[in-house]
JSON list of C-alpha atoms in Angstrom, two decimals:
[
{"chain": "A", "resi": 1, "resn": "UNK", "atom": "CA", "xyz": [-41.19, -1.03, -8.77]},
{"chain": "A", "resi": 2, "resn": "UNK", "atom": "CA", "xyz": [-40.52, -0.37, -12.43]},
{"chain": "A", "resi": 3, "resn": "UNK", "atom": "CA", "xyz": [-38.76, -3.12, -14.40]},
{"chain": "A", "resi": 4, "resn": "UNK", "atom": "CA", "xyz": [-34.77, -2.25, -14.21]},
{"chain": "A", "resi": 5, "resn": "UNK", "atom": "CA", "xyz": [-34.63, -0.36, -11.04]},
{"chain": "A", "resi": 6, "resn": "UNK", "atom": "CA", "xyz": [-33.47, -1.68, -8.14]},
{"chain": "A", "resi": 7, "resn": "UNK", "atom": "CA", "xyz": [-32.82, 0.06, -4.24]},
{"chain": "A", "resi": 8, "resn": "UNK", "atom": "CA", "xyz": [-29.90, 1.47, -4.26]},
{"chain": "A", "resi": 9, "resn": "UNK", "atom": "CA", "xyz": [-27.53, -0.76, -1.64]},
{"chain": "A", "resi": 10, "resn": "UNK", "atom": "CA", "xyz": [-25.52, 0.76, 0.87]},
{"chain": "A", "resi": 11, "resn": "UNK", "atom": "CA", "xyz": [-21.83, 1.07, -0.31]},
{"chain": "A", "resi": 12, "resn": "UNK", "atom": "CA", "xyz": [-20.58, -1.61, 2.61]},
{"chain": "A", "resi": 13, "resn": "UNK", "atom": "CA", "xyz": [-23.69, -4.22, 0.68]},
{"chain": "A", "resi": 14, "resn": "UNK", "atom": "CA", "xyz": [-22.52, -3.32, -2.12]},
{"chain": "A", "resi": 15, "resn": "UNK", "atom": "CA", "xyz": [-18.56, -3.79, -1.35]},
{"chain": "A", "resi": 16, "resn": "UNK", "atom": "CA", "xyz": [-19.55, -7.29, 0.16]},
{"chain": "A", "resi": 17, "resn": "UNK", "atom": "CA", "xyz": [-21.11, -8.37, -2.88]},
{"chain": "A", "resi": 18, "resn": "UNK", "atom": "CA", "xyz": [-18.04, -8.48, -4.88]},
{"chain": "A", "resi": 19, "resn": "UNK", "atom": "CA", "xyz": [-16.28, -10.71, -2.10]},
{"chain": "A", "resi": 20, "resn": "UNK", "atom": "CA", "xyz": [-15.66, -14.60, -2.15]},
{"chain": "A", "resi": 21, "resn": "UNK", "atom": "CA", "xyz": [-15.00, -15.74, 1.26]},
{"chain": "A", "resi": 22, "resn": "UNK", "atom": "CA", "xyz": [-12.63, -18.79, 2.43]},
{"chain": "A", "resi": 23, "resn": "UNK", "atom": "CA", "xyz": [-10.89, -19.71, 5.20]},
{"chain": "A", "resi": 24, "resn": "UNK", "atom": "CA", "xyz": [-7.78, -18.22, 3.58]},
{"chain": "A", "resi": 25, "resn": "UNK", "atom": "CA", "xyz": [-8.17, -15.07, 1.81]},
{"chain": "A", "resi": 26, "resn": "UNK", "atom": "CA", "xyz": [-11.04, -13.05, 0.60]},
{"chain": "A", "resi": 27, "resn": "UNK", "atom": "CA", "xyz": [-10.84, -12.47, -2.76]},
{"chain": "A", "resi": 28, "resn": "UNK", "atom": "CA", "xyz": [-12.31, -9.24, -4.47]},
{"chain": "A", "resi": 29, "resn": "UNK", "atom": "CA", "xyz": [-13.83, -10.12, -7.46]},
{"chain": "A", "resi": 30, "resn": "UNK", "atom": "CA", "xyz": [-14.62, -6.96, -9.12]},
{"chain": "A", "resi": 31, "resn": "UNK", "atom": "CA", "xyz": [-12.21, -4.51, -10.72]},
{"chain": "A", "resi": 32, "resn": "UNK", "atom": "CA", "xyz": [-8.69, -4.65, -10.19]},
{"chain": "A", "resi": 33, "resn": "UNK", "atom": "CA", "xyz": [-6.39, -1.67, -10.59]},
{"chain": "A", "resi": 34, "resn": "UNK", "atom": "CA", "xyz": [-3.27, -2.51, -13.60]},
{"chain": "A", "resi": 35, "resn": "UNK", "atom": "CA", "xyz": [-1.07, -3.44, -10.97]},
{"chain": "A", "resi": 36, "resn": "UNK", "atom": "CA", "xyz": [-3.79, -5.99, -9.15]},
{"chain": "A", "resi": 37, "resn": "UNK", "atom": "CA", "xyz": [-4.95, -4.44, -6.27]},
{"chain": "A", "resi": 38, "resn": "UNK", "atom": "CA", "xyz": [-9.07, -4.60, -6.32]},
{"chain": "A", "resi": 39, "resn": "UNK", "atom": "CA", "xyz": [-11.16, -1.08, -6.63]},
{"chain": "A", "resi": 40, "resn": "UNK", "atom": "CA", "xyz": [-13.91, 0.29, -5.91]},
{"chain": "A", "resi": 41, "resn": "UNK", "atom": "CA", "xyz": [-15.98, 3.63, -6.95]},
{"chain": "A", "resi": 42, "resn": "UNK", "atom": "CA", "xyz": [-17.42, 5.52, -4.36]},
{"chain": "A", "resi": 43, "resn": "UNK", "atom": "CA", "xyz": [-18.83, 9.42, -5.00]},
{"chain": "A", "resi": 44, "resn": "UNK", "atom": "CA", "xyz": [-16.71, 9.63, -8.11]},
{"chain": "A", "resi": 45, "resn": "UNK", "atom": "CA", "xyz": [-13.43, 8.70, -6.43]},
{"chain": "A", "resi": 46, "resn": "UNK", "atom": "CA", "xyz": [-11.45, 5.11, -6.97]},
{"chain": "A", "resi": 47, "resn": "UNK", "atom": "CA", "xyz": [-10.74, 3.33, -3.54]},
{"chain": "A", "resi": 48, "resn": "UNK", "atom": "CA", "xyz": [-8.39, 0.35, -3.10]},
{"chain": "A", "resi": 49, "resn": "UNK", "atom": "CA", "xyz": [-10.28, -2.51, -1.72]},
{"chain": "A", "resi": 50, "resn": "UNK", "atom": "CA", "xyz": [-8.08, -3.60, 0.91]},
{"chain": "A", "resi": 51, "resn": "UNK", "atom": "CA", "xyz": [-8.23, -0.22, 2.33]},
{"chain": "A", "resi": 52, "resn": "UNK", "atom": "CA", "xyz": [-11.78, 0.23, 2.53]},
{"chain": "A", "resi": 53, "resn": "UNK", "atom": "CA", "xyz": [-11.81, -3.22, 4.10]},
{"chain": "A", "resi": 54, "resn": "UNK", "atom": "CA", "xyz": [-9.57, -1.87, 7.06]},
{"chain": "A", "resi": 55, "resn": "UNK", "atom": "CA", "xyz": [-11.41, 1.16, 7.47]},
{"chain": "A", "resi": 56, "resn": "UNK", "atom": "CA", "xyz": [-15.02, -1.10, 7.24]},
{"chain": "A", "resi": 57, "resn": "UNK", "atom": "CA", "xyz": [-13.50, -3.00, 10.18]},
{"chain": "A", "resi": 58, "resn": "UNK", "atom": "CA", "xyz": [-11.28, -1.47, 11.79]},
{"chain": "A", "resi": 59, "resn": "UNK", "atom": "CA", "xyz": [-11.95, 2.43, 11.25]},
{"chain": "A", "resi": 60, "resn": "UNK", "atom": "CA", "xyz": [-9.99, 5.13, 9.95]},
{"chain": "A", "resi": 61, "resn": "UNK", "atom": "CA", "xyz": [-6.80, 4.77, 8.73]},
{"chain": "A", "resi": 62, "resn": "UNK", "atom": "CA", "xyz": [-4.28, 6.80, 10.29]},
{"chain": "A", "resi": 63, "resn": "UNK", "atom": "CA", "xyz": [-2.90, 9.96, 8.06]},
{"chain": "A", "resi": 64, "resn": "UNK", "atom": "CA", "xyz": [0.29, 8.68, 6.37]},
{"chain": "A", "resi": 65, "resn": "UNK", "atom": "CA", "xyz": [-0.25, 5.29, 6.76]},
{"chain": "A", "resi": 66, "resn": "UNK", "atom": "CA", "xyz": [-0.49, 2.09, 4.71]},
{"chain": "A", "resi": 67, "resn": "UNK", "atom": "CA", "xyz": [-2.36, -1.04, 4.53]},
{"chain": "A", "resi": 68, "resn": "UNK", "atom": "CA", "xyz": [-0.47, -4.51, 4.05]},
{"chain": "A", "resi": 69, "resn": "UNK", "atom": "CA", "xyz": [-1.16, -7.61, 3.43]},
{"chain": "A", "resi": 70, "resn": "UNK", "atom": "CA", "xyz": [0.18, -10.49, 5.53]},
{"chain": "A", "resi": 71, "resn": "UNK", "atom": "CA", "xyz": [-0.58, -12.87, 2.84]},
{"chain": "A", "resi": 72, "resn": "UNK", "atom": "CA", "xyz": [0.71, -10.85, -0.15]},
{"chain": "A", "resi": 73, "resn": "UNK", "atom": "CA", "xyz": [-2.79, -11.24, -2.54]},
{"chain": "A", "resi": 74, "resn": "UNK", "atom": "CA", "xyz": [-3.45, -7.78, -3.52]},
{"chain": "A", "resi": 75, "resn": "UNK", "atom": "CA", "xyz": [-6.91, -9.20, -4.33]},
{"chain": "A", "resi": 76, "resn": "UNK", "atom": "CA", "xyz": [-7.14, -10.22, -0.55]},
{"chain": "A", "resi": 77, "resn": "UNK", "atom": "CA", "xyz": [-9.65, -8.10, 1.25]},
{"chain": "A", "resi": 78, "resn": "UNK", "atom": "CA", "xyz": [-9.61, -10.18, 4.26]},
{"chain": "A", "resi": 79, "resn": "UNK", "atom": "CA", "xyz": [-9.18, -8.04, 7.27]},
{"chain": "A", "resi": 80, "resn": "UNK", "atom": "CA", "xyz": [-7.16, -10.77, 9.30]},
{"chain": "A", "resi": 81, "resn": "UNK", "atom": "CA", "xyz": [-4.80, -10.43, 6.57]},
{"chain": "A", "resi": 82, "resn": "UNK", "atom": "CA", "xyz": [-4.38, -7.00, 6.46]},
{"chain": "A", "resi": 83, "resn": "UNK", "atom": "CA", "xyz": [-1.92, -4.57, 8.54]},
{"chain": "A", "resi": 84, "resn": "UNK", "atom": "CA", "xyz": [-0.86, -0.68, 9.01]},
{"chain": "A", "resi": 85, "resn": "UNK", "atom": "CA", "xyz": [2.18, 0.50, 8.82]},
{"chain": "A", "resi": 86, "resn": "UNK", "atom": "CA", "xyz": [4.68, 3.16, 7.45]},
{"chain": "A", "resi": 87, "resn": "UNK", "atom": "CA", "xyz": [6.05, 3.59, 3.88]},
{"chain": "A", "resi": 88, "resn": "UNK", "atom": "CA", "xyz": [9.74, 2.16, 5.94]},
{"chain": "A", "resi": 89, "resn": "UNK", "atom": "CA", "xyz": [7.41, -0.74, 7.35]},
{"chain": "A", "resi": 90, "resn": "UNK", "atom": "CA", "xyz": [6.33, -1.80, 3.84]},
{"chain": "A", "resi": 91, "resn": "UNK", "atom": "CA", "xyz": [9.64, -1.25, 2.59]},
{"chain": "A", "resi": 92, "resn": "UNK", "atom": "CA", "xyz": [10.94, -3.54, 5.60]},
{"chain": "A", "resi": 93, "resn": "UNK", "atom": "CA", "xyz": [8.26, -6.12, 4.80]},
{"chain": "A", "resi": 94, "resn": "UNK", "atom": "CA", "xyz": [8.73, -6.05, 1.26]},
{"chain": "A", "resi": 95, "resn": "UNK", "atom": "CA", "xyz": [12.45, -6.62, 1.82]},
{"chain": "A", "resi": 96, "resn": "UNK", "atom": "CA", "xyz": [12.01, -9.27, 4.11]},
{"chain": "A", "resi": 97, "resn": "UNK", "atom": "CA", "xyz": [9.48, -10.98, 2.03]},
{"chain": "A", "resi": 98, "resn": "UNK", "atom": "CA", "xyz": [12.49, -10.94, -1.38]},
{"chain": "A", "resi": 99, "resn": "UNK", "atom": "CA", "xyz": [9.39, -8.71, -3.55]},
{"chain": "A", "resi": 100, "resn": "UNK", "atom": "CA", "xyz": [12.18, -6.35, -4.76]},
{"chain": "A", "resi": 101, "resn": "UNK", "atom": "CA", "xyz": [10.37, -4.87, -7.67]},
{"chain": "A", "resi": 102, "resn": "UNK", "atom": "CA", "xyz": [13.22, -3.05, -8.63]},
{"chain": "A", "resi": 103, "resn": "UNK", "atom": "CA", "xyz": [16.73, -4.12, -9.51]},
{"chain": "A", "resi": 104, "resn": "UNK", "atom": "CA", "xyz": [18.15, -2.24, -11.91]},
{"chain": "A", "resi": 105, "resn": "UNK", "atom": "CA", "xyz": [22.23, -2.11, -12.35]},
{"chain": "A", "resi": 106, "resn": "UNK", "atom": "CA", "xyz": [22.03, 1.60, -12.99]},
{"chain": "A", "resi": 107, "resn": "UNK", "atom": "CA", "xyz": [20.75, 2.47, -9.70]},
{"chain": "A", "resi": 108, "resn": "UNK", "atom": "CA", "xyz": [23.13, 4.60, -7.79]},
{"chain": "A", "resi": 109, "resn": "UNK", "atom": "CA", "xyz": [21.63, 3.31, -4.30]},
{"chain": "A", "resi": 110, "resn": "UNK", "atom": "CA", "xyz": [19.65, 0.00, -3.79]},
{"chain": "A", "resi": 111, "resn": "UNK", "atom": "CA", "xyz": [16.91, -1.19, -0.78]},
{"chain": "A", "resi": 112, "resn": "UNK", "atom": "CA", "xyz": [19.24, -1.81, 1.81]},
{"chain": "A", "resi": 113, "resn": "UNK", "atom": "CA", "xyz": [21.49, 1.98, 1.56]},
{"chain": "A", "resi": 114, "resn": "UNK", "atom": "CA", "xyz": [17.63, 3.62, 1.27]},
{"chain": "A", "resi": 115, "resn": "UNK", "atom": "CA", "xyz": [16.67, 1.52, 4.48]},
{"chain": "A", "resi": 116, "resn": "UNK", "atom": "CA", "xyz": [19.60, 3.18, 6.16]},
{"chain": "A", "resi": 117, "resn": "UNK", "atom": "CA", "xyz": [19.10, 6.42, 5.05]},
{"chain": "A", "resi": 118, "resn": "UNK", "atom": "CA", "xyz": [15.72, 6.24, 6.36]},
{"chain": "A", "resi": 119, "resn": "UNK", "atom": "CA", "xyz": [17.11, 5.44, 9.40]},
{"chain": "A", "resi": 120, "resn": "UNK", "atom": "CA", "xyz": [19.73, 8.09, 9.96]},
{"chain": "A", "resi": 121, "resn": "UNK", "atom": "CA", "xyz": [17.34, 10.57, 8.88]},
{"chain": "A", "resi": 122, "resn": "UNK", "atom": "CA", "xyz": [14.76, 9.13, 11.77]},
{"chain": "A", "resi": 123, "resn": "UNK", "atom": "CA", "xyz": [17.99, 9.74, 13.81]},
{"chain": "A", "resi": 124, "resn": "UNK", "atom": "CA", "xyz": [18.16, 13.38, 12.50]},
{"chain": "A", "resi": 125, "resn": "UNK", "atom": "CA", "xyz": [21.54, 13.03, 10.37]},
{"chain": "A", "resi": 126, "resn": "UNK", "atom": "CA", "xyz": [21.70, 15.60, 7.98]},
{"chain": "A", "resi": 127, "resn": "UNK", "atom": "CA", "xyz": [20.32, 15.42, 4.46]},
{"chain": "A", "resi": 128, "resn": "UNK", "atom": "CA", "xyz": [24.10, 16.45, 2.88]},
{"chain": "A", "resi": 129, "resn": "UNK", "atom": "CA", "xyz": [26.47, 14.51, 5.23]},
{"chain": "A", "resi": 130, "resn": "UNK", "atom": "CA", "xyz": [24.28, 11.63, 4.29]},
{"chain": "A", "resi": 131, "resn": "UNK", "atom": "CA", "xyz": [24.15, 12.68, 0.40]},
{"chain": "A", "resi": 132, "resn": "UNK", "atom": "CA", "xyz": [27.88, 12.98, 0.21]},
{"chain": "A", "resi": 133, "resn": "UNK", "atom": "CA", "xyz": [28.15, 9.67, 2.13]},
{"chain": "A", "resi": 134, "resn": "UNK", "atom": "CA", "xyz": [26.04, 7.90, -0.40]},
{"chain": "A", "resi": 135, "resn": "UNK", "atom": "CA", "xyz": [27.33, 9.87, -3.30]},
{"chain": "A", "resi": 136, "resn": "UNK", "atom": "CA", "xyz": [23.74, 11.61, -4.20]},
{"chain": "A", "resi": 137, "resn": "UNK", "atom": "CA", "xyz": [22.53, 15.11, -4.19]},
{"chain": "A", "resi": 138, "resn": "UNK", "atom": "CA", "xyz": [21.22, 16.49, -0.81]},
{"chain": "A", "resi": 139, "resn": "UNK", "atom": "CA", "xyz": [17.66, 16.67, -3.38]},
{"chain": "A", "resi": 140, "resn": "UNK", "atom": "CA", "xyz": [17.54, 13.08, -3.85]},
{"chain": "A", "resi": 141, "resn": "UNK", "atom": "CA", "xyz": [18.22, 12.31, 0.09]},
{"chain": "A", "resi": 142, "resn": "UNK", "atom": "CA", "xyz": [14.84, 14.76, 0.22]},
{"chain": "A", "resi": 143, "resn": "UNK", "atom": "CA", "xyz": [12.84, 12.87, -1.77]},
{"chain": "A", "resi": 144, "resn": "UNK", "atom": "CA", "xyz": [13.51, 9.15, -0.04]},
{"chain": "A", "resi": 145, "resn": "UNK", "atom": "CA", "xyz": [12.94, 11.59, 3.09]},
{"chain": "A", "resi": 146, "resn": "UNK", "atom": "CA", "xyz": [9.33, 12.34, 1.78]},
{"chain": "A", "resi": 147, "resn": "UNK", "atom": "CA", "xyz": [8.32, 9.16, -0.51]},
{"chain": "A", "resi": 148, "resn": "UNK", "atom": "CA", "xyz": [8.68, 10.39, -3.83]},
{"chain": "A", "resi": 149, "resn": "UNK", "atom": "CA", "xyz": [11.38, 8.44, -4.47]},
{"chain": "A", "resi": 150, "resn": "UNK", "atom": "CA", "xyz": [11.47, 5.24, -3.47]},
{"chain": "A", "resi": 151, "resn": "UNK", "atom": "CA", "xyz": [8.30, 5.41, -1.70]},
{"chain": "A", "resi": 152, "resn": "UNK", "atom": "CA", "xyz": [7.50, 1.45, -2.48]},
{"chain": "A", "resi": 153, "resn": "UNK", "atom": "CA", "xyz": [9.20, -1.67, -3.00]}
]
């Protein structure tokens, strides 16, 4: 073999490679997106690390569904340590946990009033009862309805 070139390794070898095991978490040691989640490349595209652990374990992740971490290390690729759930589960969890990323005085509507809304929507309440209710347009109900706003913690 020529000097400098190597077998290419099968993306799961090659995802391994960048993990230190413990008893606790798994740390991913290679690139980490700004916000600290590891990443990987794989045919041009950037994958989260935690999620192609899930889907290396476990399978395919449902459509529309998130992966959590128990342990709250978004380097953690551990699969004992990781969960699926809904945008309102993560919300739920991220509530539960006090990771409010967001406080801001100016909001008109804060975890707990979205958490509800999410609710009575689930319960099929109407997008402008609720909007006059919470004193928002029936277009910002919408978005909370679809993720675009408030789709995190």
């Amino acid at each position: 073999m020529p000097k400098g070139v190597y077998p290419r390794l099968l993306f799961e070898e090659r995802f391994w490679l960048h993990v230190i095991k413990s008893d606790g978490c798994w740390v991913w040691k290679g690139a980490l997106t700004k916000d600290g989640y590891g990443c990987i490349e794989r045919n041009t595209r950037l994958l989260r690390t935690h999620r192609v652990s899930w889907e290396l374990t476990n399978g395919t992740i449902p459509e529309g569904l998130l992966v959590m971490h128990h342990c709250d290390n978004r380097p953690c690729v551990n699969p004992d340590h990781l969960f699926i759930g809904t945008v309102g589960d993560n919300n739920r969890d991220c509530l539960r946990k006090g990771r409010h990323r967001y406080i801001l005085p100016n909001l008109k509507l804060n975890i707990q009033q979205v958490m509800q809304i999410r609710e009575a929507l689930t319960r099929g309440e109407s997008q402008k009862v609720l909007a006059s209710h919470y004193g928002v347009t029936a277009g910002h109900i919408h978005r909370i309805k679809t993720g675009k706003k408030w789709g995190s913690c």
